[in-house]
Coordinates of C-alpha atoms in Angstrom, one line a residue:
Chain A
X15 CA 136.8 100.1 111.0
X16 CA 140.4 99.0 110.5
X17 CA 141.1 97.3 107.3
X18 CA 143.6 96.3 104.6
X19 CA 142.0 96.0 101.2
X20 CA 142.8 95.5 97.5
X21 CA 139.7 97.5 96.6
X22 CA 139.5 101.2 95.7
X23 CA 139.2 103.5 98.7
X24 CA 136.4 106.0 99.1
X25 CA 135.9 108.4 102.1
X26 CA 132.1 108.2 102.4
X27 CA 131.9 104.7 104.0
X28 CA 134.6 105.7 106.6
X29 CA 132.8 109.0 107.4
X30 CA 129.5 107.1 107.8
X31 CA 131.2 104.5 110.0
X32 CA 132.6 107.1 112.4
X33 CA 129.7 109.6 112.8
X34 CA 127.9 109.5 116.1
X35 CA 125.1 111.7 117.3
X36 CA 127.7 113.2 119.6
X37 CA 130.0 114.1 116.7
X38 CA 130.4 117.7 115.7
X39 CA 133.4 117.2 113.5
X40 CA 134.8 114.6 111.2
X41 CA 138.4 115.0 109.9
X42 CA 139.7 112.8 107.2
X43 CA 143.0 112.1 105.4
X44 CA 143.6 110.6 102.1
X45 CA 147.0 109.6 100.8
X46 CA 147.2 109.7 97.1
X47 CA 149.7 108.4 94.5
X48 CA 151.7 111.3 93.1
X49 CA 153.0 111.5 89.6
X50 CA 156.5 112.3 90.7
X51 CA 158.7 111.1 93.6
X52 CA 162.1 112.5 94.0
X53 CA 162.1 113.8 90.5
X54 CA 161.3 110.4 88.9
X55 CA 158.2 109.7 86.8
X56 CA 156.0 107.1 88.5
X57 CA 154.3 104.5 86.4
X58 CA 152.5 102.9 89.3
X59 CA 153.0 101.9 92.9
X60 CA 152.6 98.5 94.5
X61 CA 151.7 98.2 98.2
X62 CA 152.2 95.1 100.2
X63 CA 151.2 94.6 103.9
X64 CA 151.6 92.2 106.7
X65 CA 147.9 92.3 107.1
X66 CA 147.3 90.7 110.5
X67 CA 150.1 92.7 112.2
X68 CA 149.1 95.9 110.4
X69 CA 145.6 95.7 111.8
X70 CA 146.9 95.0 115.3
X71 CA 149.2 98.1 115.0
X72 CA 146.3 100.2 113.7
X73 CA 144.3 99.2 116.7
X74 CA 147.3 100.2 118.8
X75 CA 147.2 103.7 117.2
X76 CA 143.5 104.0 117.9
X77 CA 144.3 103.2 121.6
X78 CA 147.0 105.8 121.7
X79 CA 144.6 108.4 120.2
X80 CA 141.9 107.6 122.8
X81 CA 144.5 108.2 125.5
X82 CA 145.3 111.6 124.1
X83 CA 142.1 113.1 122.8
X84 CA 138.4 112.8 123.3
X85 CA 137.2 111.3 120.0
X86 CA 134.1 109.4 119.1
X87 CA 135.4 106.9 116.5
X88 CA 138.4 106.2 114.3
X89 CA 138.5 104.4 110.9
X90 CA 141.7 103.5 109.0
X91 CA 141.8 101.6 105.7
X92 CA 145.0 101.0 103.7
X93 CA 145.0 99.7 100.2
X94 CA 147.4 97.0 98.8
X95 CA 148.2 95.9 95.3
X96 CA 148.9 98.0 92.3
X97 CA 147.9 101.7 92.5
X98 CA 147.8 104.2 89.6
X99 CA 148.5 107.9 89.9
X100 CA 145.7 109.7 91.6
X101 CA 144.4 106.6 93.4
X102 CA 144.2 106.6 97.2
X103 CA 146.6 104.4 99.2
X104 CA 145.2 105.2 102.6
X105 CA 142.0 106.7 104.1
X106 CA 141.6 107.8 107.7
X107 CA 138.5 109.3 109.3
X108 CA 138.2 110.5 112.9
X109 CA 135.0 111.9 114.5
X110 CA 134.9 113.9 117.7
X111 CA 132.5 116.2 119.5
X112 CA 134.8 119.1 118.7
X113 CA 137.0 120.0 115.7
X114 CA 140.4 120.4 117.3
X115 CA 140.4 116.9 118.7
X116 CA 139.2 115.4 115.3
X117 CA 141.9 117.3 113.4
X118 CA 144.7 116.6 115.8
X119 CA 143.9 112.9 116.0
X120 CA 143.7 112.5 112.3
X121 CA 147.1 114.1 111.8
X122 CA 148.5 111.9 114.5
X123 CA 147.0 108.8 113.0
X124 CA 148.7 109.2 109.6
X125 CA 152.0 110.1 111.2
X126 CA 152.0 107.0 113.4
X127 CA 150.7 104.8 110.6
X128 CA 153.7 105.7 108.4
X129 CA 156.1 105.1 111.4
X130 CA 155.0 101.7 112.6
X131 CA 152.4 99.9 110.5
X132 CA 154.0 97.1 108.4
X133 CA 153.0 98.2 105.0
X134 CA 155.5 98.7 102.1
X135 CA 155.5 100.5 98.8
X136 CA 157.3 99.6 95.6
X137 CA 157.8 102.5 93.2
X138 CA 157.7 101.4 89.6
X139 CA 159.2 104.2 87.4
X140 CA 159.5 104.4 83.7
X141 CA 163.1 103.3 84.2
X142 CA 163.2 100.9 87.1
X143 CA 161.6 99.9 90.4
X144 CA 162.5 99.8 94.1
X145 CA 160.9 99.0 97.5
X146 CA 161.0 102.2 99.3
X147 CA 161.7 102.8 103.0
X148 CA 161.1 106.0 104.7
X149 CA 164.8 106.7 105.1
X150 CA 165.0 107.4 101.4
X151 CA 162.0 109.7 101.2
X152 CA 162.6 113.4 101.0
X153 CA 159.5 114.0 103.1
X154 CA 158.6 111.3 105.6
Chain B
X29 CA 171.9 63.8 124.2
X30 CA 168.8 64.5 122.1
X31 CA 168.4 68.0 120.6
X32 CA 164.7 68.8 120.4
X33 CA 163.8 70.9 117.4
X34 CA 161.1 73.5 117.0
X35 CA 159.5 74.7 113.8
X36 CA 158.7 78.4 113.2
X37 CA 156.8 80.1 110.4
X38 CA 158.6 83.0 108.6
X39 CA 156.4 85.3 106.7
X40 CA 157.9 87.3 103.9
X41 CA 156.7 90.6 102.5
X42 CA 157.8 93.2 100.0
X43 CA 161.5 93.2 99.3
X44 CA 162.0 90.2 101.6
X45 CA 159.5 88.1 99.6
X46 CA 161.3 89.0 96.4
X47 CA 164.6 87.9 97.8
X48 CA 163.3 84.7 99.4
X49 CA 161.0 83.9 96.5
X50 CA 158.0 82.8 98.6
X51 CA 155.6 84.5 100.9
X52 CA 156.3 82.1 103.8
X53 CA 158.7 79.4 104.8
X54 CA 159.0 77.0 107.7
X55 CA 162.3 76.8 109.5
X56 CA 163.5 74.1 112.0
X57 CA 165.7 75.3 114.9
X58 CA 167.0 73.7 118.0
X59 CA 164.7 74.3 121.0
X60 CA 165.8 77.4 122.9
X61 CA 167.0 79.3 119.8
X62 CA 166.7 83.1 119.8
X63 CA 165.4 85.3 117.0
X64 CA 169.0 86.2 116.3
X65 CA 169.9 82.6 115.6
X66 CA 167.0 82.4 113.1
X67 CA 168.2 85.6 111.4
X68 CA 171.7 84.3 111.0
X69 CA 170.4 81.0 109.6
X70 CA 168.3 82.9 107.1
X71 CA 171.2 85.3 106.2
X72 CA 173.2 82.2 105.4
X73 CA 170.5 80.8 103.2
X74 CA 169.6 84.1 101.5
X75 CA 172.8 86.2 101.5
X76 CA 170.9 89.1 99.8
X77 CA 169.0 89.6 103.0
X78 CA 172.2 91.0 104.5
X79 CA 172.3 93.6 101.8
X80 CA 169.0 95.2 102.8
X81 CA 169.6 98.8 103.6
X82 CA 167.8 100.8 106.3
X83 CA 167.1 99.4 109.8
X84 CA 165.3 96.1 109.4
X85 CA 163.2 95.2 112.4
X86 CA 161.7 91.9 113.3
X87 CA 158.4 90.7 114.7
X88 CA 157.4 87.6 116.6
X89 CA 153.8 86.7 116.7
X90 CA 152.9 90.1 115.2
X91 CA 154.7 92.3 117.7
X92 CA 158.0 94.0 117.2
X93 CA 160.6 91.8 119.0
X94 CA 164.3 92.2 120.0
X95 CA 166.9 89.7 118.6
X96 CA 167.4 88.1 122.0
X97 CA 163.7 86.9 122.0
X98 CA 163.6 83.1 122.6
X99 CA 161.5 81.3 120.0
X100 CA 158.9 78.6 120.6
X101 CA 157.4 76.1 118.3
X102 CA 154.7 77.6 116.1
X103 CA 155.9 81.1 116.4
X104 CA 155.3 83.4 113.5
X105 CA 158.3 85.6 112.6
X106 CA 158.7 88.3 110.0
X107 CA 161.5 90.6 108.8
X108 CA 160.1 94.2 108.9
X109 CA 162.2 96.3 106.6
X110 CA 161.5 100.1 106.9
X111 CA 157.8 100.6 106.4
X112 CA 156.4 103.1 103.9
X113 CA 152.7 102.8 104.1
X114 CA 150.3 105.7 104.1
X115 CA 150.6 108.6 101.8
X116 CA 153.0 109.1 99.0
X117 CA 153.8 112.2 101.0
Chain C
X22 CA 135.4 125.4 94.5
X23 CA 134.0 127.8 97.0
X24 CA 130.2 127.7 97.5
X25 CA 127.2 128.2 99.7
X26 CA 124.5 125.7 99.0
X27 CA 121.1 124.5 100.3
X28 CA 121.9 121.0 99.1
X29 CA 123.3 118.1 101.2
X30 CA 127.1 118.1 101.4
X31 CA 129.3 115.2 100.4
X32 CA 133.0 115.0 100.5
X33 CA 133.6 113.1 97.3
X34 CA 133.0 116.0 94.9
X35 CA 135.3 118.2 96.9
X36 CA 138.0 115.6 97.0
X37 CA 137.8 115.1 93.2
X38 CA 137.8 118.9 92.7
X39 CA 141.1 119.4 94.6
X40 CA 143.1 116.4 93.5
X41 CA 146.0 117.2 91.1
X42 CA 148.6 114.8 89.6
X43 CA 151.0 116.6 92.0
X44 CA 148.9 115.8 95.1
X45 CA 150.1 113.2 97.5
X46 CA 147.6 114.1 100.2
X47 CA 144.1 115.3 100.6
X48 CA 142.9 116.5 104.1
X49 CA 139.2 117.1 104.6
X50 CA 137.0 118.5 107.4
X51 CA 133.3 118.0 107.9
X52 CA 131.3 120.0 110.4
X53 CA 128.3 118.0 111.6
X54 CA 125.2 118.9 113.6
X55 CA 125.4 117.5 117.1
X56 CA 122.6 116.2 119.2
X57 CA 123.5 118.4 122.1
X58 CA 124.8 121.9 122.5
X59 CA 125.6 123.2 125.9
X60 CA 123.4 120.6 127.5
X61 CA 120.3 121.3 125.5
X62 CA 118.7 118.9 123.1
X63 CA 118.9 120.1 119.5
X64 CA 115.8 119.6 117.3
X65 CA 117.5 121.1 114.2
X66 CA 119.8 124.0 113.2
X67 CA 119.1 126.7 110.7
X68 CA 122.0 128.3 108.8
X69 CA 121.9 131.7 107.1
X70 CA 124.7 133.3 105.0
X71 CA 125.6 136.5 103.4
X72 CA 126.4 134.5 100.3
X73 CA 128.3 137.0 98.2
X74 CA 130.5 138.2 101.0
X75 CA 130.9 134.7 102.4
X76 CA 132.4 133.6 99.1
X77 CA 134.7 136.6 99.0
X78 CA 135.9 135.9 102.5
X79 CA 136.4 132.2 101.6
X80 CA 138.5 133.3 98.7
X81 CA 140.5 135.5 101.2
X82 CA 141.1 132.4 103.3
X83 CA 142.5 130.5 100.3
X84 CA 144.8 133.4 99.6
X85 CA 146.0 133.3 103.2
X86 CA 146.6 129.6 103.0
X87 CA 148.6 129.9 99.7
X88 CA 150.8 132.5 101.5
X89 CA 151.6 130.0 104.3
X90 CA 151.8 126.6 102.8
X91 CA 152.5 124.9 99.5
X92 CA 149.1 123.4 98.6
X93 CA 147.6 122.3 95.3
X94 CA 143.9 123.3 95.7
X95 CA 141.4 124.3 98.3
X96 CA 137.6 123.7 98.3
X97 CA 135.1 125.0 100.9
X98 CA 131.4 124.5 100.7
X99 CA 129.0 125.7 103.5
X100 CA 125.4 124.6 103.7
X101 CA 122.5 126.9 104.5
X102 CA 118.9 126.2 105.5
X103 CA 117.5 123.7 107.9
X104 CA 119.9 120.9 109.0
X105 CA 119.1 117.8 111.0
X106 CA 121.3 116.1 113.5
X107 CA 124.1 114.2 111.7
X108 CA 124.0 116.4 108.6
X109 CA 127.1 118.3 107.5
X110 CA 127.1 122.1 107.7
X111 CA 130.5 122.6 106.2
X112 CA 132.9 120.6 104.0
X113 CA 136.5 121.6 103.3
X114 CA 139.1 119.7 101.3
X115 CA 142.8 120.7 100.8
X116 CA 145.2 118.9 98.5
X117 CA 149.0 119.3 98.6
X118 CA 152.1 117.4 97.5
X119 CA 152.8 116.5 101.2
X120 CA 150.6 115.6 104.1
X121 CA 151.7 118.1 106.6
X122 CA 150.8 121.0 104.4
X123 CA 147.4 119.5 103.6
X124 CA 146.6 118.8 107.2
X125 CA 147.8 122.2 108.5
X126 CA 146.0 124.1 105.8
X127 CA 142.7 122.2 106.4
X128 CA 142.8 123.0 110.2
X129 CA 143.6 126.6 109.4
X130 CA 140.7 126.9 106.9
X131 CA 138.0 125.8 109.4
X132 CA 139.4 128.0 112.1
X133 CA 139.4 131.1 109.8
X134 CA 136.0 130.2 108.4
X135 CA 134.5 130.2 111.9
X136 CA 136.1 133.5 112.7
X137 CA 135.3 135.7 109.7
X138 CA 132.9 134.2 107.2
X139 CA 129.4 135.8 107.5
X140 CA 127.4 132.7 108.2
X141 CA 125.0 132.3 111.1
X142 CA 123.4 129.5 113.0
X143 CA 120.1 129.4 114.8
X144 CA 119.8 126.6 117.3
X145 CA 116.2 125.3 117.6
X146 CA 115.9 123.2 120.8
X147 CA 113.0 121.3 122.1
X148 CA 112.3 124.3 124.3
X149 CA 113.2 127.4 122.4
X150 CA 115.5 128.9 119.8
X151 CA 118.4 131.4 119.4
X152 CA 120.8 132.8 116.9
X153 CA 124.1 131.8 118.2
X154 CA 127.3 133.8 118.2
X155 CA 130.7 132.3 119.0
X156 CA 130.9 134.3 122.3
X157 CA 128.2 132.0 123.7
X158 CA 129.7 128.7 122.5
X159 CA 131.6 126.6 125.0
X160 CA 134.1 125.6 122.3
X161 CA 134.6 128.2 119.6
Chain D
X12 CA 120.9 175.1 100.1
X13 CA 120.0 171.8 98.5
X14 CA 120.9 168.6 100.4
X15 CA 121.6 165.8 98.0
X16 CA 120.5 162.4 99.1
X17 CA 122.0 159.0 98.4
X18 CA 120.3 155.7 98.6
X19 CA 122.0 152.6 100.1
X20 CA 121.0 149.0 100.2
X21 CA 120.9 147.3 103.6
X22 CA 121.0 143.5 103.5
X23 CA 119.7 141.7 106.6
X24 CA 120.6 138.2 107.7
X25 CA 119.9 135.9 110.6
X26 CA 118.9 137.7 113.8
X27 CA 119.0 141.1 111.9
X28 CA 116.5 139.8 109.3
X29 CA 114.1 138.6 112.1
X30 CA 114.2 142.0 113.8
X31 CA 113.9 144.1 110.6
X32 CA 111.3 141.7 109.1
X33 CA 112.7 141.8 105.5
X34 CA 115.9 140.5 103.9
X35 CA 116.8 143.9 102.5
X36 CA 115.8 147.5 102.7
X37 CA 116.8 150.7 100.9
X38 CA 117.6 153.7 103.0
X39 CA 118.0 157.4 101.9
X40 CA 120.7 159.4 103.6
X41 CA 122.2 162.9 103.1
X42 CA 125.2 162.7 100.8
X43 CA 128.4 162.5 102.8
X44 CA 126.8 160.4 105.6
X45 CA 129.0 157.8 107.4
X46 CA 128.2 154.2 108.2
X47 CA 127.7 155.4 111.8
X48 CA 124.9 157.7 110.8
X49 CA 123.2 154.9 108.9
X50 CA 123.5 152.7 112.0
X51 CA 122.0 155.3 114.2
X52 CA 119.1 155.8 111.8
X53 CA 118.4 152.1 111.8
X54 CA 118.7 151.8 115.5
X55 CA 116.0 154.5 115.8
X56 CA 113.8 152.7 113.4
X57 CA 114.4 149.2 114.9
X58 CA 115.2 149.7 118.6
X59 CA 115.7 145.9 119.0
X60 CA 118.9 146.2 116.9
X61 CA 120.5 148.0 119.9
X62 CA 119.8 145.0 122.1
X63 CA 121.9 142.7 120.0
X64 CA 124.6 141.1 122.2
X65 CA 128.1 140.4 121.1
X66 CA 130.2 142.6 118.9
X67 CA 128.2 143.4 115.8
X68 CA 130.5 144.3 112.9
X69 CA 129.5 146.1 109.7
X70 CA 130.3 145.6 106.0
X71 CA 130.2 148.0 103.1
X72 CA 130.3 146.5 99.7
X73 CA 131.0 143.0 101.2
X74 CA 134.1 144.1 103.1
X75 CA 134.3 144.7 106.8
X76 CA 134.2 148.4 107.3
X77 CA 134.7 150.8 110.2
X78 CA 131.8 153.1 111.4
X79 CA 133.6 156.2 110.0
X80 CA 133.4 154.9 106.4
X81 CA 131.7 157.5 104.2
X82 CA 128.9 156.0 102.2
X83 CA 128.1 156.5 98.5
X84 CA 124.9 156.0 96.5
X85 CA 124.4 152.3 95.6
X86 CA 126.6 151.0 98.5
X87 CA 125.6 147.7 99.9
X88 CA 125.7 147.6 103.7
X89 CA 125.1 144.8 106.2
X90 CA 125.1 144.3 110.0
X91 CA 127.4 141.4 110.8
X92 CA 126.5 140.0 114.2
X93 CA 129.0 137.4 115.6
X94 CA 129.4 134.7 113.0
X95 CA 128.9 131.1 113.8
X96 CA 129.4 129.2 110.6
X97 CA 131.4 126.0 110.2
X98 CA 131.2 123.1 112.6
X99 CA 128.9 122.8 115.5
X100 CA 132.1 122.3 117.4

């Protein structure tokens, strides 16, 4: 399950999509819109994606993961459009027979997604707005 | 001598879309043009694109591509400014 | 939210319990009953817990985590009773301003839980049963 | 000389509960007894407890405790055989 959606994200469908009878562990990651970025008060975020390429790149990440760890299944869904504080921008779930593989692969997936998947974020503050690249984030 | 032209599709996202004003445009180029030549052409037409900070990458047919890539008719090209998907963290 | 329960586990309540307006990331872990352990076919598992001490030890783990990483909130719920294949035995959620802390703390939480929280598992196979200690697991 | 007795509560879980047959029992010991003395007493009463493999730990009042811990009336004691909570992984 690799998708870009304008609908609210929820973990349960991803967890159900990745669970196999061989799975002993499911690790998930949820990216959430924070109230503050770099000291500025966020009103909302707007995400835009190059959808077709983003899904290709997500598939590339799942291939990388399968080359590194023994996992059962990987799901990644990124939301686009306007997101309020507290809403999830990305949801990832990885199942594996054993917990270390599931946890390591999940952490790897979000790192790689942030590096190379063509999705962009505009921060809209109380006093302005800007499309944000990672170079300007305190924590990438 | 006849110069054959090709037409490529340029898809625009995020900051690029706001500068260009549309989400895609079609550009005609002489056959044999490289991605670099297309970029220069667009820089001329939309000078604000030159002001983009960070390292802008480019894609051809949904794969990252280097500026010396030779374009063909029907190719899909995009500017990829620094990505920032994922968590707000 | 630290609990031992005989009810089915679901991630959503834990995620909602840990999310703060300062949270940019929520990492979760779900332990799931596998079909096979050490080559034997599992019919079901039965978990038993020393409930009061388990919750104290879970609280100890959350203290350890707060000493190591900047996190917002931690939730850990372990199920007891009879579990079928595919059902979750443990659910953990950790929120943090940044993803690395949430992911690292979540991985640490499940490792420590397995080490020191007084909860036991009986494997009931098609041809026998046994209370299992970690020493006999192929992957602890 | 009068020997004062104390009463402690022993809680039994998992394999221990199956050996002992109940989920808790109350044991009387001479005042000043250590955890080790209680363990020996229970080993005498339930010989199968001695056959438990792996490193069995003990708790007093819900904290891991060493065998030389001196017990007091009302203490809650438990055998903690190797734990196996969490994932099946």
